[in-house]
Amino acid sequence: MQVQRQNRFKAAMEVVRTELLAGDIWSTILRYPEELAPEMREARPGQFVGVYPKDGSRLLPRPISICRLVPEERTLRLVYRTVGAGTEEIAAMPAGSAVEVLGMLGNGYDTESMAGRRVVLLGGGLGIPPMLELAASLYGKAAPGSGQEVPSAAERKTAVTAVLGYRSAPLFLKEDFEASADAVYIATEDGSEGTAGNVLDAVRERGIRADVLCACGPLPMLRAVRDYAAEQGIPAYISLEEHMACGVGACLGCVVKTKHEDPHSHVKNARICTEGPVFPASEVEI
Amino acid sequence: MQVQRQNRFKAAMEVVRTELLAGDIWSTILRYPEELAPEMREARPGQFVGVYPKDGSRLLPRPISICRLVPEERTLRLVYRTVGAGTEEIAAMPAGSAVEVLGMLGNGYDTESMAGRRVVLLGGGLGIPPMLELAASLYGKAAPGSGQEVPSAAERKTAVTAVLGYRSAPLFLKEDFEASADAVYIATEDGSEGTAGNVLDAVRERGIRADVLCACGPLPMLRAVRDYAAEQGIPAYISLEEHMACGVGACLGCVVKTKHEDPHSHVKNARICTEGPVFPASEVEI
Amino acid sequence: MTGMEVEIAGVRLKNPVMTASGTFGAGQEYGEFVDLNRLGAVVTKGVSNVPWEGNPVPRVTETPSGMLNAIGLQNPGVEVFCERDLPFLARYDTRVIVNVCGHSEQDYLEVVERLAGESAVSMLEINVSCPNVSRGAIAFGQDPDCLCAITSKIRRAAAQPIIMKLTPNVTDIAEMARAAEAGGADAVSLINTITGMKIDIERQRFVLANRTGGLSGPAIRPVAVRMVWQAARAVKIPVIGMGGIATGEDAVEFLLAGASAVAVGMMNFHEPRTTENVIGGIEAYLRRHGIENVKDIVGAVQDQVF
Amino acid sequence: MTGMEVEIAGVRLKNPVMTASGTFGAGQEYGEFVDLNRLGAVVTKGVSNVPWEGNPVPRVTETPSGMLNAIGLQNPGVEVFCERDLPFLARYDTRVIVNVCGHSEQDYLEVVERLAGESAVSMLEINVSCPNVSRGAIAFGQDPDCLCAITSKIRRAAAQPIIMKLTPNVTDIAEMARAAEAGGADAVSLINTITGMKIDIERQRFVLANRTGGLSGPAIRPVAVRMVWQAARAVKIPVIGMGGIATGEDAVEFLLAGASAVAVGMMNFHEPRTTENVIGGIEAYLRRHGIENVKDIVGAVQDQVF
Ligand SMILES: Cc1cc2nc3c(=O)[nH]c(=O)nc-3n(C[C@H](O)[C@H](O)[C@H](O)COP(=O)(O)OP(=O)(O)OC[C@H]3O[C@@H](n4cnc5c(N)ncnc54)[C@H](O)[C@@H]3O)c2cc1C
Ligand SMILES: Cc1cc2nc3c(=O)[nH]c(=O)nc-3n(C[C@H](O)[C@H](O)[C@H](O)COP(=O)(O)OP(=O)(O)OC[C@H]3O[C@@H](n4cnc5c(N)ncnc54)[C@H](O)[C@@H]3O)c2cc1C
Ligand SMILES: Cc1cc2nc3c(=O)[nH]c(=O)nc-3n(C[C@H](O)[C@H](O)[C@H](O)COP(=O)(O)O)c2cc1C
Ligand SMILES: Cc1cc2nc3c(=O)[nH]c(=O)nc-3n(C[C@H](O)[C@H](O)[C@H](O)COP(=O)(O)O)c2cc1C
Ligand code: FES
Ligand code: FES
């Protein structure tokens, strides 16, 4: 498992813009204060933030993954489904208002270890947004040692393929992925676009080859990805969710069963908010 | 005691404008929906509304008196001190936003019985705002039977004198009273304007004569008004406050001890939100 | 049409939504906001043998997502209730449940006997759990033997079915529910308020003149749901659930936990139309889930599956 | 300078503000947000004789102005605690109070004995009140005789002063506080969480895998203040108060009710700097009221005057 990041903060951010992407899926862009530049430089795809509702009856932070981080603009993009009062409140926050954010939480994906490989990103439903930052940080990167900041197509070593699974059209974030991945494939449960079925159906149908899998989505999908990776003999990194209270590892609310004794807890439980949310699929019991 | 009004509603109103009058005293003008015109026509000075905070941890309505009701503009003005989270929230509601209001609560002053008399209004501190609507509804009114809708100065029978007691300058609402009363006197505790002392000090110093007293303010002031009225042999109507839950007479949270058995409760307790908040001073034990 | 009718101790209610005692007067005040004909039942403020003055003020104060009250059961007594309030309620097509309070066994029995001849009264809810009366009435609700004993005495005296209203201020709510059942209760209702306190730190004084008060509202809902679930598993008689219900969804939570009916209390103060909204919310839930009858969800909660 | 120092059972704390067990890990996690040197004490997550796995997930869920948890006392055991967590805490200029949990008397005694030689441990807080362990530990905290007995056994085994942590899930908290005192407790702390439940109505399942969980946060503050007041009047030993403290003002409420010190729990999750804010808030209150020493307000609440 990966080392815990050291880029935590709690700070007010400004709501720049919120828009409805599809159905009940919203995108909110936040601007973070300059002081957070160091923490944001350390940020990794797969990390998440805790967004605090303002309503005094809702006291716990809402965990939302980084969808996109643009340090040049000091913006953090969150894409989320309004499933309850907290996310609805976030979607309704007017542009210009301030929101308290706890971040950067979790370990995130170790992108360096993936450089120069064929990385296939599998996002299902609300597992799609976190894959965007991952795609963006992998895409256009040469293998370490190539010495090229912006490598030409020939020198580009990391191949990023995004496979996005939706319930049904209309799709969201597809264009964003097209700008950040070598190839983008779509699966929809109802067959309204792309492969009819889930992301693995698309992988099989399109014969997509991978050296590494990165996946985020519902549990059944993650289990299928784990099994597929084992079958293929390749590593898979999966991003897990659990109800959280603190988000920083203090309450032990958010554990996942692990194959081996977890070095922090000394039992077979790892904290998703701290040792995760990204785990090697082979090391967790899901 | 007076008959309960039949003009209750719960409705959303629009915040038109909020301004700081002095220190921590705020004025908020609300616009009510057209449907409420009948209820507002029945409204009497001394009635109050319950303003609901939006924050889900604060569930009880905040009782605030009518400061001014202008049916032509469909506006209800509230003037209040920010003493806690609820009133602070109200003061911070942006113009154009909606707020839930429970009204018209309480009995209010029986202005008809005062027509043609020398009415002296005594307002102390946050007891000042409700006196404004009372002044405005008495001022310029002829005694019943005069047959004049807008009587000339000579025919004007009701004489309205407002005596306003503040802790200290800067004063608030003074100009509003000057437009709605025959005479306005000021008392400040620290002597920074008008009579040094309380409203009764001003009454005595200025030799103000009254047929009826109407008073709202802190308990010690109301007790002094009761005693002064008894001394003078004139009626005094006082407006009381108490912690409230329902505001409509259902919870029995807001009672005041009465001299005689209350006809509703059958004990010597009257509900301030329903039988009051205006009581003849001689009938309550304060 | 979804079936909303429920039956408690042989009494049919058109739907499972009642008012919680003490938060709805005797119906008149909220009658200006709510159509009383829509309600499953109106449960009255506590009624005693003689008029009660209640506690000094302040009697109520707000707390995070809740409130404290120490009304002290002010009421005009059973005679005025029968002459003034009952005829008003009898005009409506809803059930009338009279909440009965007393300082002593004798007090309760007097009220119950006086109400025996009132056909407009469908059930009696016996408040053995009010934390705001000082003359020991709370003991009835906090000791299983006392509770069982007083239940059986009231049961013998009462003409109508009796609902014993349980206090949450006990170590073991299941034991209390069983004691009420053993004493012959036709149903139990819970929870009454949890004893709490607020201090005005600027004045360094208790906010409530009574010092302590009863906590109600959404703040206590998780405790209420838990106790309803425990009580419903412990007894065969119907359980009426309450504590912080604000929406139809909240009511469904209590039904799933095992309540056969629910009551709306403090949230009437937040939104006078809460009872009607709750009825509509339950109906919408049943429709959304294709459930024909509200009875089908009573006690239907299950364990997580993984 | 206002005097913020307090003394509990002979142990001086630089101020009366601690962390509540289970909400602050062993200090490390929130050390990124809070200067641990500022705190009166860090109270650790419950520590048992051997590593505990705790309950299945979901373990936490939000409720109105509060939350439910059913962690089930997962912890790495006393050995890891002593080797890893204690040296970390010992680096700071704050007191370390170890919260001790167990399934049986023997479990508790093993932990207490293991910690006896650890000079970095200032006090032990004995959790006889966790509602989330199924093997009967709750009984210790819900029966006065059991509580008294286990207190005296632990008292004999412990090298450090012991704080008995009381559960609010009892009929009479004063009786429990007296039982702890009779058993030789050096202090009591309260309240632990109130047992509650939440149901996911769409899935018709318990939200928490453990079904029930412990309610904490501002929602329960009025209950906590009441119990602290009752306990403080019942015993002579110091009382440590907790339950929903979010601000210095909230902490002052507990102090006025009779707590000699306070702990901040769930609100750390809302604002990681709550402990420091509470310290600053108490100081500001004392200055505003011209009170020289925080001890002067302990138990100072009075009745209303009219
Ligand atoms: C590491 C992580 C990353 C996430 N990233 C995203 C994302 O990028 N986009 C997105 O739409 N959603 C994401 N989620 C799920 C998101 O946190 C929940 O949908 C959200 O918290 C629901 O809040 P609510 O108030 O609207 O719902 P409610 O159901 O009203 O929330 C009640 C409580 O339950 C918690 N809760 C409810 N659902 C979940 C859930 N699925 N996971 C964890 N806690 C939950 C809430 O945080 C809150 O404490 C993520 C969850 C985790 C753990
Ligand atoms: C009939 C009536 C008319 C009133 N008219 C006015 C007015 O015109 N202008 C004005 O400034 N104030 C008025 N008040 C007082 C006003 O209601 C309180 O100042 C206000 O409720 C405080 O709310 P908060 O949330 O800011 O304070 P908090 O102290 O945080 O409120 C906590 C709880 O206590 C209640 N409460 C606190 N103070 C009072 C109080 N003095 N009286 C009743 N309840 C209280 C609140 O309603 C709330 O339920 C009136 C009160 C009553 C009863
Ligand atoms: C102001 C008030 C008065 C109450 N009076 C009574 C009463 O007279 N008899 C009774 O049995 N319960 C009384 N209760 C308790 C409620 O009926 C109910 O059991 C409790 O408040 C929990 O429900 P809630 O959270 O929906 O309010 C009262 C509650 C409140 C808030
Ligand atoms: C997530 C969580 C874990 C807890 N773990 C423990 C524990 O291990 N031992 C214990 O004595 N109390 C534990 N508690 C109870 C708290 O220490 C505290 O008594 C209670 O939460 C009330 O305080 P609060 O409202 O400020 O949170 C826990 C509480 C929470 C929220
Ligand atoms: S949410 Fe608290 S440990 Fe993960
Ligand atoms: S506030 Fe409920 S009766 Fe007056």
mmCIF file with all atom_site columns, C-alpha atoms in Angstrom, chain D residues 181-234:
data_model
loop_
_atom_site.group_PDB
_atom_site.id
_atom_site.type_symbol
_atom_site.label_atom_id
_atom_site.label_alt_id
_atom_site.label_comp_id
_atom_site.label_asym_id
_atom_site.label_entity_id
_atom_site.label_seq_id
_atom_site.pdbx_PDB_ins_code
_atom_site.Cartn_x
_atom_site.Cartn_y
_atom_site.Cartn_z
_atom_site.occupancy
_atom_site.B_iso_or_equiv
_atom_site.pdbx_formal_charge
_atom_site.auth_seq_id
_atom_site.auth_comp_id
_atom_site.auth_asym_id
_atom_site.auth_atom_id
_atom_site.pdbx_PDB_model_num
ATOM 1  C CA . GLU D 1 181 ? -17.149 6.999  43.846 1.00 0.00 ? 181 GLU D CA 1
ATOM 2  C CA . ALA D 1 182 ? -17.901 4.263  46.344 1.00 0.00 ? 182 ALA D CA 1
ATOM 3  C CA . GLY D 1 183 ? -15.671 1.909  44.368 1.00 0.00 ? 183 GLY D CA 1
ATOM 4  C CA . GLY D 1 184 ? -12.784 4.320  44.723 1.00 0.00 ? 184 GLY D CA 1
ATOM 5  C CA . ALA D 1 185 ? -12.860 6.179  41.408 1.00 0.00 ? 185 ALA D CA 1
ATOM 6  C CA . ASP D 1 186 ? -10.680 9.274  41.410 1.00 0.00 ? 186 ASP D CA 1
ATOM 7  C CA . ALA D 1 187 ? -13.026 11.007 38.960 1.00 0.00 ? 187 ALA D CA 1
ATOM 8  C CA . VAL D 1 188 ? -15.939 10.277 36.668 1.00 0.00 ? 188 VAL D CA 1
ATOM 9  C CA . SER D 1 189 ? -16.354 11.370 33.078 1.00 0.00 ? 189 SER D CA 1
ATOM 10 C CA . LEU D 1 190 ? -19.608 11.602 31.176 1.00 0.00 ? 190 LEU D CA 1
ATOM 11 C CA . ILE D 1 191 ? -21.407 11.208 28.938 1.00 0.00 ? 191 ILE D CA 1
ATOM 12 C CA . ASN D 1 192 ? -20.526 8.425  26.635 1.00 0.00 ? 192 ASN D CA 1
ATOM 13 C CA . THR D 1 193 ? -22.841 8.111  23.642 1.00 0.00 ? 193 THR D CA 1
ATOM 14 C CA . ILE D 1 194 ? -26.595 7.485  23.834 1.00 0.00 ? 194 ILE D CA 1
ATOM 15 C CA . THR D 1 195 ? -27.652 4.345  22.026 1.00 0.00 ? 195 THR D CA 1
ATOM 16 C CA . GLY D 1 196 ? -29.462 5.125  18.799 1.00 0.00 ? 196 GLY D CA 1
ATOM 17 C CA . MET D 1 197 ? -30.350 3.689  15.424 1.00 0.00 ? 197 MET D CA 1
ATOM 18 C CA . LYS D 1 198 ? -30.850 4.805  11.857 1.00 0.00 ? 198 LYS D CA 1
ATOM 19 C CA . ILE D 1 199 ? -32.699 2.969  9.127  1.00 0.00 ? 199 ILE D CA 1
ATOM 20 C CA . ASP D 1 200 ? -32.135 3.408  5.423  1.00 0.00 ? 200 ASP D CA 1
ATOM 21 C CA . ILE D 1 201 ? -35.748 3.508  4.307  1.00 0.00 ? 201 ILE D CA 1
ATOM 22 C CA . GLU D 1 202 ? -35.020 3.050  0.620  1.00 0.00 ? 202 GLU D CA 1
ATOM 23 C CA . ARG D 1 203 ? -33.175 -0.188 1.275  1.00 0.00 ? 203 ARG D CA 1
ATOM 24 C CA . GLN D 1 204 ? -35.237 -1.021 4.392  1.00 0.00 ? 204 GLN D CA 1
ATOM 25 C CA . ARG D 1 205 ? -32.060 -1.882 6.223  1.00 0.00 ? 205 ARG D CA 1
ATOM 26 C CA . PHE D 1 206 ? -30.155 -0.697 9.270  1.00 0.00 ? 206 PHE D CA 1
ATOM 27 C CA . VAL D 1 207 ? -27.622 1.915  8.228  1.00 0.00 ? 207 VAL D CA 1
ATOM 28 C CA . LEU D 1 208 ? -25.022 0.607  10.664 1.00 0.00 ? 208 LEU D CA 1
ATOM 29 C CA . ALA D 1 209 ? -23.921 -2.995 10.298 1.00 0.00 ? 209 ALA D CA 1
ATOM 30 C CA . ASN D 1 210 ? -24.111 -3.218 14.083 1.00 0.00 ? 210 ASN D CA 1
ATOM 31 C CA . ARG D 1 211 ? -27.762 -2.049 13.911 1.00 0.00 ? 211 ARG D CA 1
ATOM 32 C CA . THR D 1 212 ? -27.394 0.291  16.875 1.00 0.00 ? 212 THR D CA 1
ATOM 33 C CA . GLY D 1 213 ? -24.722 2.899  17.435 1.00 0.00 ? 213 GLY D CA 1
ATOM 34 C CA . GLY D 1 214 ? -23.838 5.613  19.889 1.00 0.00 ? 214 GLY D CA 1
ATOM 35 C CA . LEU D 1 215 ? -25.267 9.088  19.376 1.00 0.00 ? 215 LEU D CA 1
ATOM 36 C CA . SER D 1 216 ? -22.936 12.011 19.951 1.00 0.00 ? 216 SER D CA 1
ATOM 37 C CA . GLY D 1 217 ? -22.660 15.661 19.004 1.00 0.00 ? 217 GLY D CA 1
ATOM 38 C CA . PRO D 1 218 ? -24.566 18.867 19.771 1.00 0.00 ? 218 PRO D CA 1
ATOM 39 C CA . ALA D 1 219 ? -27.868 16.972 19.571 1.00 0.00 ? 219 ALA D CA 1
ATOM 40 C CA . ILE D 1 220 ? -27.125 15.311 22.911 1.00 0.00 ? 220 ILE D CA 1
ATOM 41 C CA . ARG D 1 221 ? -25.596 18.319 24.647 1.00 0.00 ? 221 ARG D CA 1
ATOM 42 C CA . PRO D 1 222 ? -28.693 19.134 26.733 1.00 0.00 ? 222 PRO D CA 1
ATOM 43 C CA . VAL D 1 223 ? -28.766 15.558 28.032 1.00 0.00 ? 223 VAL D CA 1
ATOM 44 C CA . ALA D 1 224 ? -25.053 15.665 28.799 1.00 0.00 ? 224 ALA D CA 1
ATOM 45 C CA . VAL D 1 225 ? -25.280 18.971 30.668 1.00 0.00 ? 225 VAL D CA 1
ATOM 46 C CA . ARG D 1 226 ? -28.162 17.623 32.734 1.00 0.00 ? 226 ARG D CA 1
ATOM 47 C CA . MET D 1 227 ? -26.298 14.447 33.641 1.00 0.00 ? 227 MET D CA 1
ATOM 48 C CA . VAL D 1 228 ? -23.096 16.291 34.473 1.00 0.00 ? 228 VAL D CA 1
ATOM 49 C CA . TRP D 1 229 ? -25.095 18.543 36.769 1.00 0.00 ? 229 TRP D CA 1
ATOM 50 C CA . GLN D 1 230 ? -26.760 15.567 38.446 1.00 0.00 ? 230 GLN D CA 1
ATOM 51 C CA . ALA D 1 231 ? -23.483 13.668 38.809 1.00 0.00 ? 231 ALA D CA 1
ATOM 52 C CA . ALA D 1 232 ? -21.593 16.675 40.136 1.00 0.00 ? 232 ALA D CA 1
ATOM 53 C CA . ARG D 1 233 ? -24.198 17.165 42.846 1.00 0.00 ? 233 ARG D CA 1
ATOM 54 C CA . ALA D 1 234 ? -24.078 13.490 43.753 1.00 0.00 ? 234 ALA D CA 1
#
